[in-house]
Tab-separated table of C-alpha atoms (C1' of nucleotides) in Angstrom:
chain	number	residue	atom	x	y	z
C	414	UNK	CA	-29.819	-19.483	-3.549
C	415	UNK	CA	-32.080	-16.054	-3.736
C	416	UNK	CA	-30.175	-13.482	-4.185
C	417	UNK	CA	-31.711	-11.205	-2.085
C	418	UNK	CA	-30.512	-13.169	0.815
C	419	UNK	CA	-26.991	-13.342	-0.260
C	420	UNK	CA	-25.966	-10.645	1.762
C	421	UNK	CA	-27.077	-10.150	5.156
C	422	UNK	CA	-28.745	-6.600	6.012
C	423	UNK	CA	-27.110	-3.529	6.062
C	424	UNK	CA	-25.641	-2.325	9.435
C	425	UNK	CA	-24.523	0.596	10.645
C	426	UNK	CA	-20.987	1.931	11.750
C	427	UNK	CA	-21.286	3.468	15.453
C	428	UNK	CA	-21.242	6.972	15.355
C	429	UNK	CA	-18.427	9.250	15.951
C	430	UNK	CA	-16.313	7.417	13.402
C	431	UNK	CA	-15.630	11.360	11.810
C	432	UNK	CA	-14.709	9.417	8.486
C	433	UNK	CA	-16.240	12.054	5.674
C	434	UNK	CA	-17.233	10.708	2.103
C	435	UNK	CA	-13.533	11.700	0.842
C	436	UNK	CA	-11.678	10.488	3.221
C	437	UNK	CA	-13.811	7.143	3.662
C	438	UNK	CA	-13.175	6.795	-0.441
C	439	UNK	CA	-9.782	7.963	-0.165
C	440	UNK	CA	-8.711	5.217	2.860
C	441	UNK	CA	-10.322	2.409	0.556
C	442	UNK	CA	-8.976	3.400	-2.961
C	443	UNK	CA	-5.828	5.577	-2.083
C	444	UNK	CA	-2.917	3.227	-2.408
C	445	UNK	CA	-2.625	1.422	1.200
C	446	UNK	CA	-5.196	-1.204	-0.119
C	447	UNK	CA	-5.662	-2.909	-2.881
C	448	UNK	CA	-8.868	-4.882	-2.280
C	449	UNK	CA	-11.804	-2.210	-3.011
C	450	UNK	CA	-13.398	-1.486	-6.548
C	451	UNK	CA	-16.148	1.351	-6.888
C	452	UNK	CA	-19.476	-0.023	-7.891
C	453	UNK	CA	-21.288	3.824	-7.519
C	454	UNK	CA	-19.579	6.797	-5.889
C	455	UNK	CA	-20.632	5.830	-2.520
C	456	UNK	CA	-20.947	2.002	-2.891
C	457	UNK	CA	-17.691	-0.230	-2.902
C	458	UNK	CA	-17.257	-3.904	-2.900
C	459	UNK	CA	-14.029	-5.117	-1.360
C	460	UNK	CA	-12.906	-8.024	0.724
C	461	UNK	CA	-11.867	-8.068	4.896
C	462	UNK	CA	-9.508	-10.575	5.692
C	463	UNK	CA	-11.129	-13.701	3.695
C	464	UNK	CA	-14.854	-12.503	3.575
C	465	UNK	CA	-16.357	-10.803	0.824
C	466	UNK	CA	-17.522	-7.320	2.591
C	467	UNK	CA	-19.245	-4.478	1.075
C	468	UNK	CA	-19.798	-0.730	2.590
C	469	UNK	CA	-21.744	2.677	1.547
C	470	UNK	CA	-21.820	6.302	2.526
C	471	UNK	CA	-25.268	7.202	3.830
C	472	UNK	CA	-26.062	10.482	4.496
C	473	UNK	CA	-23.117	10.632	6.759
C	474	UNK	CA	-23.087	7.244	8.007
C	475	UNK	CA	-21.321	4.033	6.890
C	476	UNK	CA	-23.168	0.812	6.442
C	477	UNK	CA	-21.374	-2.756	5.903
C	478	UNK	CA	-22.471	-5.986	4.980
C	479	UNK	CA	-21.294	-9.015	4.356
C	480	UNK	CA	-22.769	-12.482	2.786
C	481	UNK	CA	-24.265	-14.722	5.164
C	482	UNK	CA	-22.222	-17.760	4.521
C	483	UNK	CA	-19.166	-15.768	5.687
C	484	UNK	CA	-18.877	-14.420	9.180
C	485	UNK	CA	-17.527	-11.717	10.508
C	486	UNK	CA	-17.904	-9.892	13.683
C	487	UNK	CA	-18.700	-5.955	14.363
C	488	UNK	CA	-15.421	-5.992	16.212
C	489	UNK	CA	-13.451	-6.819	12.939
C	490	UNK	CA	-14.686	-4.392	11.059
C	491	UNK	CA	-14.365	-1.885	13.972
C	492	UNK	CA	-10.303	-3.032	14.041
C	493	UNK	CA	-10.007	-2.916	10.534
C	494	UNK	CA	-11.331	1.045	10.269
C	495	UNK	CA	-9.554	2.103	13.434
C	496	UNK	CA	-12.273	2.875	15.202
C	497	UNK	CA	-10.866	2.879	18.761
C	498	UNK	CA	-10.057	5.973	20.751
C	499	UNK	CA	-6.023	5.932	19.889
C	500	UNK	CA	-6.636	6.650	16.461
C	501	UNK	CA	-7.732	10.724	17.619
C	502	UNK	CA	-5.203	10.716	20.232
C	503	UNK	CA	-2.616	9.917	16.979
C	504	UNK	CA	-3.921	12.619	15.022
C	505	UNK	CA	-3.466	14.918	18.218
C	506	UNK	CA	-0.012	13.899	18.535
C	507	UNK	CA	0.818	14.861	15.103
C	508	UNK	CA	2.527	18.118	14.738
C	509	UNK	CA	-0.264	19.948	12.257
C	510	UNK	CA	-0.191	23.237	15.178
C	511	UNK	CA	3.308	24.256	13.644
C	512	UNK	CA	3.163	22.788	10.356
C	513	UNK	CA	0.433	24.199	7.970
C	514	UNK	CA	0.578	21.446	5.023
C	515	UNK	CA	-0.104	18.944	7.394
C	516	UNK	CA	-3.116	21.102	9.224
C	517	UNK	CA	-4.561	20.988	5.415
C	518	UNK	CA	-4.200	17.517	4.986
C	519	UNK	CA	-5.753	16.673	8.159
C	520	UNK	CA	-8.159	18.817	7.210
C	521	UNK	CA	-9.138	18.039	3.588
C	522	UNK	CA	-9.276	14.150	4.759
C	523	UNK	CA	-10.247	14.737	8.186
C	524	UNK	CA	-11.012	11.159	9.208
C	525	UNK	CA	-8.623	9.103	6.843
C	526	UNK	CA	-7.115	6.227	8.720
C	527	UNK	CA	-4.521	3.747	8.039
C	528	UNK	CA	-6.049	0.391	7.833
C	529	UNK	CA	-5.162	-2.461	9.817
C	530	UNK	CA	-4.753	-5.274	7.380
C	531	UNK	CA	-3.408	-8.374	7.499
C	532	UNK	CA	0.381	-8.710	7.018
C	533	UNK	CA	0.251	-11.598	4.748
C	534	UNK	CA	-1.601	-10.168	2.156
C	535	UNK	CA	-0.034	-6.501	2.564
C	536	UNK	CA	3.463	-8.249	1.894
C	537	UNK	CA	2.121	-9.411	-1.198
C	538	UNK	CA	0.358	-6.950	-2.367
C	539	UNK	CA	3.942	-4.674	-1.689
C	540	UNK	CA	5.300	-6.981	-3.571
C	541	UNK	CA	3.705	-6.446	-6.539
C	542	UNK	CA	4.019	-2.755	-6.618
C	543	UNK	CA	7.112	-1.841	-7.908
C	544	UNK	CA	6.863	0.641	-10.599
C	545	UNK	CA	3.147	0.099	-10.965
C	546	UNK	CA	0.065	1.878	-10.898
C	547	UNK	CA	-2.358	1.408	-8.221
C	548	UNK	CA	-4.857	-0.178	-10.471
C	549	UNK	CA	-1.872	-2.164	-12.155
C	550	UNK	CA	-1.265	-3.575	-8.681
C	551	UNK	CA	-4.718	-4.413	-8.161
C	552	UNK	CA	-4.910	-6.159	-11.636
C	553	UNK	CA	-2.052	-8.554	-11.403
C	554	UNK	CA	-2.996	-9.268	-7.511
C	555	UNK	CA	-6.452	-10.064	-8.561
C	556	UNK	CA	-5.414	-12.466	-10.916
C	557	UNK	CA	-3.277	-14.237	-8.612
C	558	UNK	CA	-5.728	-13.967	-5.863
C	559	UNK	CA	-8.234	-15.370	-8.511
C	560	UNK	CA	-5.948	-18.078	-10.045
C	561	UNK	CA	-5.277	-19.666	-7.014
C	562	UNK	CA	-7.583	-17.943	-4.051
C	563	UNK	CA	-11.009	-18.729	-3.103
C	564	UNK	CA	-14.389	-17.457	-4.723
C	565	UNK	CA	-15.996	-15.279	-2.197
C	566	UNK	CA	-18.405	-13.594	-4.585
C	567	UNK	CA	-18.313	-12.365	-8.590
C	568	UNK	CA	-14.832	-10.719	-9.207
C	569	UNK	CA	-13.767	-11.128	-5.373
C	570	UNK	CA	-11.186	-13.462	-4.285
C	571	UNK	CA	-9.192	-14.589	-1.148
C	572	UNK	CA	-5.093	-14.235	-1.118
C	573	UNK	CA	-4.354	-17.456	-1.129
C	574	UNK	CA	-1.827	-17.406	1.648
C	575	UNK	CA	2.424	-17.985	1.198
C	576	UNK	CA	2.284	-21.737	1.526
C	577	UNK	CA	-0.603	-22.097	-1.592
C	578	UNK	CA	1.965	-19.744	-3.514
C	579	UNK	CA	4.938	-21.947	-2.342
C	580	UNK	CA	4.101	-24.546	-4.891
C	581	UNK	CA	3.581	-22.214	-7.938
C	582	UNK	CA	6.461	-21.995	-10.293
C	583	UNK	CA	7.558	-18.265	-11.085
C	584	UNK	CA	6.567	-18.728	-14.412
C	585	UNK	CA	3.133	-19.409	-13.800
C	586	UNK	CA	2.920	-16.170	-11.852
C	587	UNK	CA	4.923	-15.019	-15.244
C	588	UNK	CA	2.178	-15.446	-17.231
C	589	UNK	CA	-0.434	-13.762	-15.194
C	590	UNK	CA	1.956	-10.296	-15.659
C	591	UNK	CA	3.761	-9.919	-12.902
C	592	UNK	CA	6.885	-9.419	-14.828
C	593	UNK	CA	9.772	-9.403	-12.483
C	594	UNK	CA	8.149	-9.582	-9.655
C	595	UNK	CA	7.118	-12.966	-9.840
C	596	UNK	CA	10.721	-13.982	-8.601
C	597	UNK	CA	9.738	-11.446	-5.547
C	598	UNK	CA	6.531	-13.346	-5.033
C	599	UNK	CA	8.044	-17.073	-5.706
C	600	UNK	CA	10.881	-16.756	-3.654
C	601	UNK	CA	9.443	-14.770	-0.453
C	602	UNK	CA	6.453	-17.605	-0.924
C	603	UNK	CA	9.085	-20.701	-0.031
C	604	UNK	CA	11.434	-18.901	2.690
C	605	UNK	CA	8.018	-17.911	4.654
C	606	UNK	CA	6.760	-21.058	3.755
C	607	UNK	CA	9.535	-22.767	5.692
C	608	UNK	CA	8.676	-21.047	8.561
C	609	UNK	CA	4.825	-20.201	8.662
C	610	UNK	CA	4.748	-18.447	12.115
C	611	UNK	CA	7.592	-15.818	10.488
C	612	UNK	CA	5.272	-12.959	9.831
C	613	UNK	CA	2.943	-13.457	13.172
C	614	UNK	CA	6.346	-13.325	14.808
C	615	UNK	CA	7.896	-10.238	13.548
C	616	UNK	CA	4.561	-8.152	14.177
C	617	UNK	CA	6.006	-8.593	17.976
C	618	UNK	CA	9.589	-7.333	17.667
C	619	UNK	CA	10.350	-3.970	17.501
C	620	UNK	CA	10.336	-1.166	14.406
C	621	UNK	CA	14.277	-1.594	13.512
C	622	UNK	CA	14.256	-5.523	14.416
C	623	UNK	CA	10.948	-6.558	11.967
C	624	UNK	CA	11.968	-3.982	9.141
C	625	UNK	CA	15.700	-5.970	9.584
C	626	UNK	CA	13.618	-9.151	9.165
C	627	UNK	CA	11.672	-7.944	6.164
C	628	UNK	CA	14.455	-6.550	4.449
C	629	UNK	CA	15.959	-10.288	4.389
C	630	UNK	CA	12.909	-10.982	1.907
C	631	UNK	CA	13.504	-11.071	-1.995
C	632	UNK	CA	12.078	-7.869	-3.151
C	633	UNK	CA	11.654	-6.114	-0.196
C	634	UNK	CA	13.860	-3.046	-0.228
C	635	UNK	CA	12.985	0.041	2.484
C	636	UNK	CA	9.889	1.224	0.914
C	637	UNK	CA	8.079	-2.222	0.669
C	638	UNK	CA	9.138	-3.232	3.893
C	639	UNK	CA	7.679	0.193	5.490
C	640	UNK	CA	4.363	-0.351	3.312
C	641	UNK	CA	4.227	-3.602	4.883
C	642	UNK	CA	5.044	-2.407	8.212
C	643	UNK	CA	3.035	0.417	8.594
C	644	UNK	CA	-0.119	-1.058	6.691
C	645	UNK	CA	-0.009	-4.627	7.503
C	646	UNK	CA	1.439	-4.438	10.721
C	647	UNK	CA	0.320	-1.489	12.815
C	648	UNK	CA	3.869	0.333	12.904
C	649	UNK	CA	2.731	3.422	13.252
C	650	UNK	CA	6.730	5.064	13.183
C	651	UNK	CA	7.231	3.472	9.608
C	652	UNK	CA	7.285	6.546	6.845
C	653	UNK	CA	7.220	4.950	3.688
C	654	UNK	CA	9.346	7.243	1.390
C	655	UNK	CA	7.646	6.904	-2.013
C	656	UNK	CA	8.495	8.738	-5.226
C	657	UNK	CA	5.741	10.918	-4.603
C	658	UNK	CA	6.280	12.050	-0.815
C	659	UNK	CA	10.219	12.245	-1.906
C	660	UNK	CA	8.809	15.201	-4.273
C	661	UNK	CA	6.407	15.974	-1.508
C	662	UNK	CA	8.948	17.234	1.091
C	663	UNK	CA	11.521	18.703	-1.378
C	664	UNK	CA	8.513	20.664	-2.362
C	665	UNK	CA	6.545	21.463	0.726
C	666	UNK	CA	9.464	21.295	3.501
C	667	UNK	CA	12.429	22.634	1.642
C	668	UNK	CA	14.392	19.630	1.180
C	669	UNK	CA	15.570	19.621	-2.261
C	670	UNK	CA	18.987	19.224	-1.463
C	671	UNK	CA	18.432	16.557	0.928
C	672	UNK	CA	19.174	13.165	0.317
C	673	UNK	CA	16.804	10.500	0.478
C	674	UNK	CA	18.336	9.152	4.049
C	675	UNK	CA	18.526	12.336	5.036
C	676	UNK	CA	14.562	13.001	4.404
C	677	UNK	CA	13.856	10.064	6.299
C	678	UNK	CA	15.706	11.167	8.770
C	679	UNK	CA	13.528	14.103	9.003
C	680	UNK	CA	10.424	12.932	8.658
C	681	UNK	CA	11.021	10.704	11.666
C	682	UNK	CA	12.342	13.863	13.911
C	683	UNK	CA	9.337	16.058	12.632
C	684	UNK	CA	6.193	13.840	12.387
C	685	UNK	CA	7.326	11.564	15.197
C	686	UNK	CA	5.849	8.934	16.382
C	687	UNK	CA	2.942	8.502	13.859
C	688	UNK	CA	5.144	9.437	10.836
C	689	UNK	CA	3.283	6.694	8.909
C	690	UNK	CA	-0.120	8.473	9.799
C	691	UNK	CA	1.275	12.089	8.817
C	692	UNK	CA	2.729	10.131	6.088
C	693	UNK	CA	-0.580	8.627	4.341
C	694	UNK	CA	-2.559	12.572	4.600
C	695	UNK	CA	0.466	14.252	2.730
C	696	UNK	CA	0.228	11.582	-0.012
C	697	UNK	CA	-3.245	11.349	-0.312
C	698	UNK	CA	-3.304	15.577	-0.352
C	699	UNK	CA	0.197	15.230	-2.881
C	700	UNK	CA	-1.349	12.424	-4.897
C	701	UNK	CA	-5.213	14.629	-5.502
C	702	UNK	CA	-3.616	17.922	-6.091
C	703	UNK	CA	-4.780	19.633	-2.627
C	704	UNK	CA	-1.937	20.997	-1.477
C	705	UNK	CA	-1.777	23.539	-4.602
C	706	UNK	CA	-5.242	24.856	-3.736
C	707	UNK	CA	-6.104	27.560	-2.075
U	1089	DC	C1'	7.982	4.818	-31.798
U	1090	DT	C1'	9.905	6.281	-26.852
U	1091	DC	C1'	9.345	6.989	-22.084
U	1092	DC	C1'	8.438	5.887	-17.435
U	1093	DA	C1'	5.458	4.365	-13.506
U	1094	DG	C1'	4.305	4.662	-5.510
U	1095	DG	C1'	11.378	-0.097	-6.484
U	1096	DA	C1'	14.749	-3.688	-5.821
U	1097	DG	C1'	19.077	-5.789	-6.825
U	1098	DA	C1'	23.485	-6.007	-8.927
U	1099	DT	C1'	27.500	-3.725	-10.211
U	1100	DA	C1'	30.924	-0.102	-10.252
U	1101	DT	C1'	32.983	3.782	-8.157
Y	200	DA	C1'	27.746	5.245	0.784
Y	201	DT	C1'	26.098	6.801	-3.842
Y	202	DA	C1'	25.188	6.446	-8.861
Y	203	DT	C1'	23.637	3.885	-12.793
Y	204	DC	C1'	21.483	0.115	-15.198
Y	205	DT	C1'	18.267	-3.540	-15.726
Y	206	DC	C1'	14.158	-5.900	-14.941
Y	207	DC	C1'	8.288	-7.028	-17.116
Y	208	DT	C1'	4.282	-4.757	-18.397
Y	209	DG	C1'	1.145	-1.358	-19.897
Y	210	DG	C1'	-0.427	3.134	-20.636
Y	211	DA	C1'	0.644	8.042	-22.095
DNA sequence: CTCCAGGAGATAT
DNA sequence: ATATCTCCTGGA
C-alpha cells in the first residue's frame, strides 16, 4: 500500500472544545488511559476502541485521523473527548467557588476531561495496575494486547476482549510480566466469559449496585473498581482514592487524621456529584507538582 | 544490595 | 473494622 494513503486526512475537532495543549496531553498520558504514546510534544499515536487513531495540537486546535481501512465516525471521537454540553455544566457543578485547590486545578488544566472508554478494556487495564507505574501498566498491557490482540498499525494493538483471554493459561500471561496479576486477569477473563453481556449490563445499574458487582471480580478491590467505574463506565460519583489523592487531601484538606473511609466519605459530601471529575484535576495538579506553585 | 511503586487478598486481632 | 504481610516485576 502507499503510505501516504494509510491514514486518511487530517480533520479538525469543532471548536469550543476549550481543551489547552496541557490538559489535551495530560487527559491522554495522565493515568486514566493507557493507550497513547508521544511521537513529538504535540503528536500522539493511540488507539479508540479497536481503530488505530492518531491526534495533534495545532495552533489551538485538535486534528484526528485515523487509517482508512478502519472506520470511525466524528461522533465517536466527539463521545470519547466529552465534547457534549454536560461536560461544562459538570465543571460548573463542582465546588471550585469555595474551594481554592480545586479553582487551581481547574484552572491549570482547564479543559481536562475524563474519557469515555470502553469498560472492557478499562477493567483490564485496572487490572494490571496494582503497584505499577503508569508506563509499567502500559508495558505489560501492550504486550498482552500485542500477544494476543489485533495489528492495527506498528506498535498498536487491539485488547483482545475477555473471551480471547479466557483460553490463556495464567502462566502465559506469567511470562509476559504481569506478575501476580495474571491470576487477576485469568480468572476475571473466565467468570465474564461465562456471561459476556456482564459488563454491558452493570453500566445500567446504579453506582453502589455495579461497584457491588465489580467488587465480586478477582482483583478488583475499591480503587480498581472506581477506576473502572468512573473511566470505563461514565460514573461520574466514583472517587477513586489512590495513594496519591490519599496524600492529596491529608495535605490540601486537612485530613491527616482521617481514615481512608472516612476521606471517601468526604470527598463524596464535598465534590458531589462529579467527585470522579474533581477527582482526576487534583491528581493530575498532585501528580505534576502544581499545587506547590505559586 | 534494599526499598517500594496509583492494590488486592488472606490472616490475625 | 483495622493492621500487617505477601504477591511479581522493575526502577531508584
Amino acid at each position: 500500500m502507499d503510505k501516504q494513503s494509510f491514514w486518511v486526512p487530517w480533520q479538525t475537532l469543532a471548536e469550543g472544545h476549550g481543551f489547552s495543549l496541557i490538559s489535551l496531553k495530560e487527559t491522554l498520558l495522565g493515568g486514566q488511559c493507557f493507550d497513547w504514546k508521544t511521537l513529538t510534544e504535540t503528536h500522539w499515536r493511540g488507539k479508540l476502541v479497536s481503530t488505530a487513531f492518531e491526534c495533534r495540537w495545532e495552533e489551538n486546535t485538535i486534528q484526528w485521523r485515523h487509517p482508512r481501512a478502519q472506520i470511525i465516525s466524528p461522533q465517536v471521537v466527539e463521545n470519547y473527548f466529552w465534547l457534549d454540553d454536560t461536560y461544562k455544566d459538570a465543571v460548573d457543578e463542582l465546588p471550585w467557588r469555595s474551594d481554592p485547590v480545586l479553582q487551581k486545578s481547574l484552572n491549570y488544566f482547564s479543559g481536562m476531561r475524563i474519557l469515555r472508554q470502553p469498560i472492557d478494556e478499562t477493567l483490564f487495564n485496572f487490572l494490571l495496575s496494582s503497584a505499577k507505574s503508569i508506563p509499567q501498566i502500559q508495558s505489560i498491557g501492550d504486550a498482552v494486547c500485542k500477544e494476543y490482540g489485533k495489528k492495527l498499525f506498528d506498535g498498536v494493538y487491539s485488547f483482545p476482549g475477555w473471551e480471547k483471554l479466557a483460553e490463556v493459561p495464567e502462566a502465559d500471561l506469567r511470562s509476559l510480566k504481569l506478575g501476580y496479576r495474571a491470576k487477576y486477569v485469568a480468572k476475571t477473563a473466565r467468570f465474564i466469559a461465562n456471561e459476556p453481556a456482564w459488563l454491558d449490563y452493570i453500566k445500567a445499574e446504579s453506582y453502589e449496585e455495579a461497584k457491588n458487582e465489580l467488587l465480586r471480580l478477582p482483583g478488583v478491590g475499591e480503587k480498581v473498581a472506581d477506576c473502572v467505574l468512573l473511566f470505563g463506565g461514565n460514573f461520574m460519583e466514583a472517587f477513586p482514592m489512590d495513594t496519591w489523592i490519599e496524600k492529596s487531601l491529608e495535605k490540601r484538606y486537612f485530613l491527616k487524621e482521617w481514615k481512608t473511609s472516612q476521606k471517601i466519605h468526604f470527598a463524596r459530601i464535598h465534590f458531589g456529584n462529579f467527585a470522579g471529575l474533581a477527582q482526576q484535576f487534583l491528581f493530575s495538579a498532585e501528580r505534576l507538582g502544581i499545587l506547590d506553585k505559586e
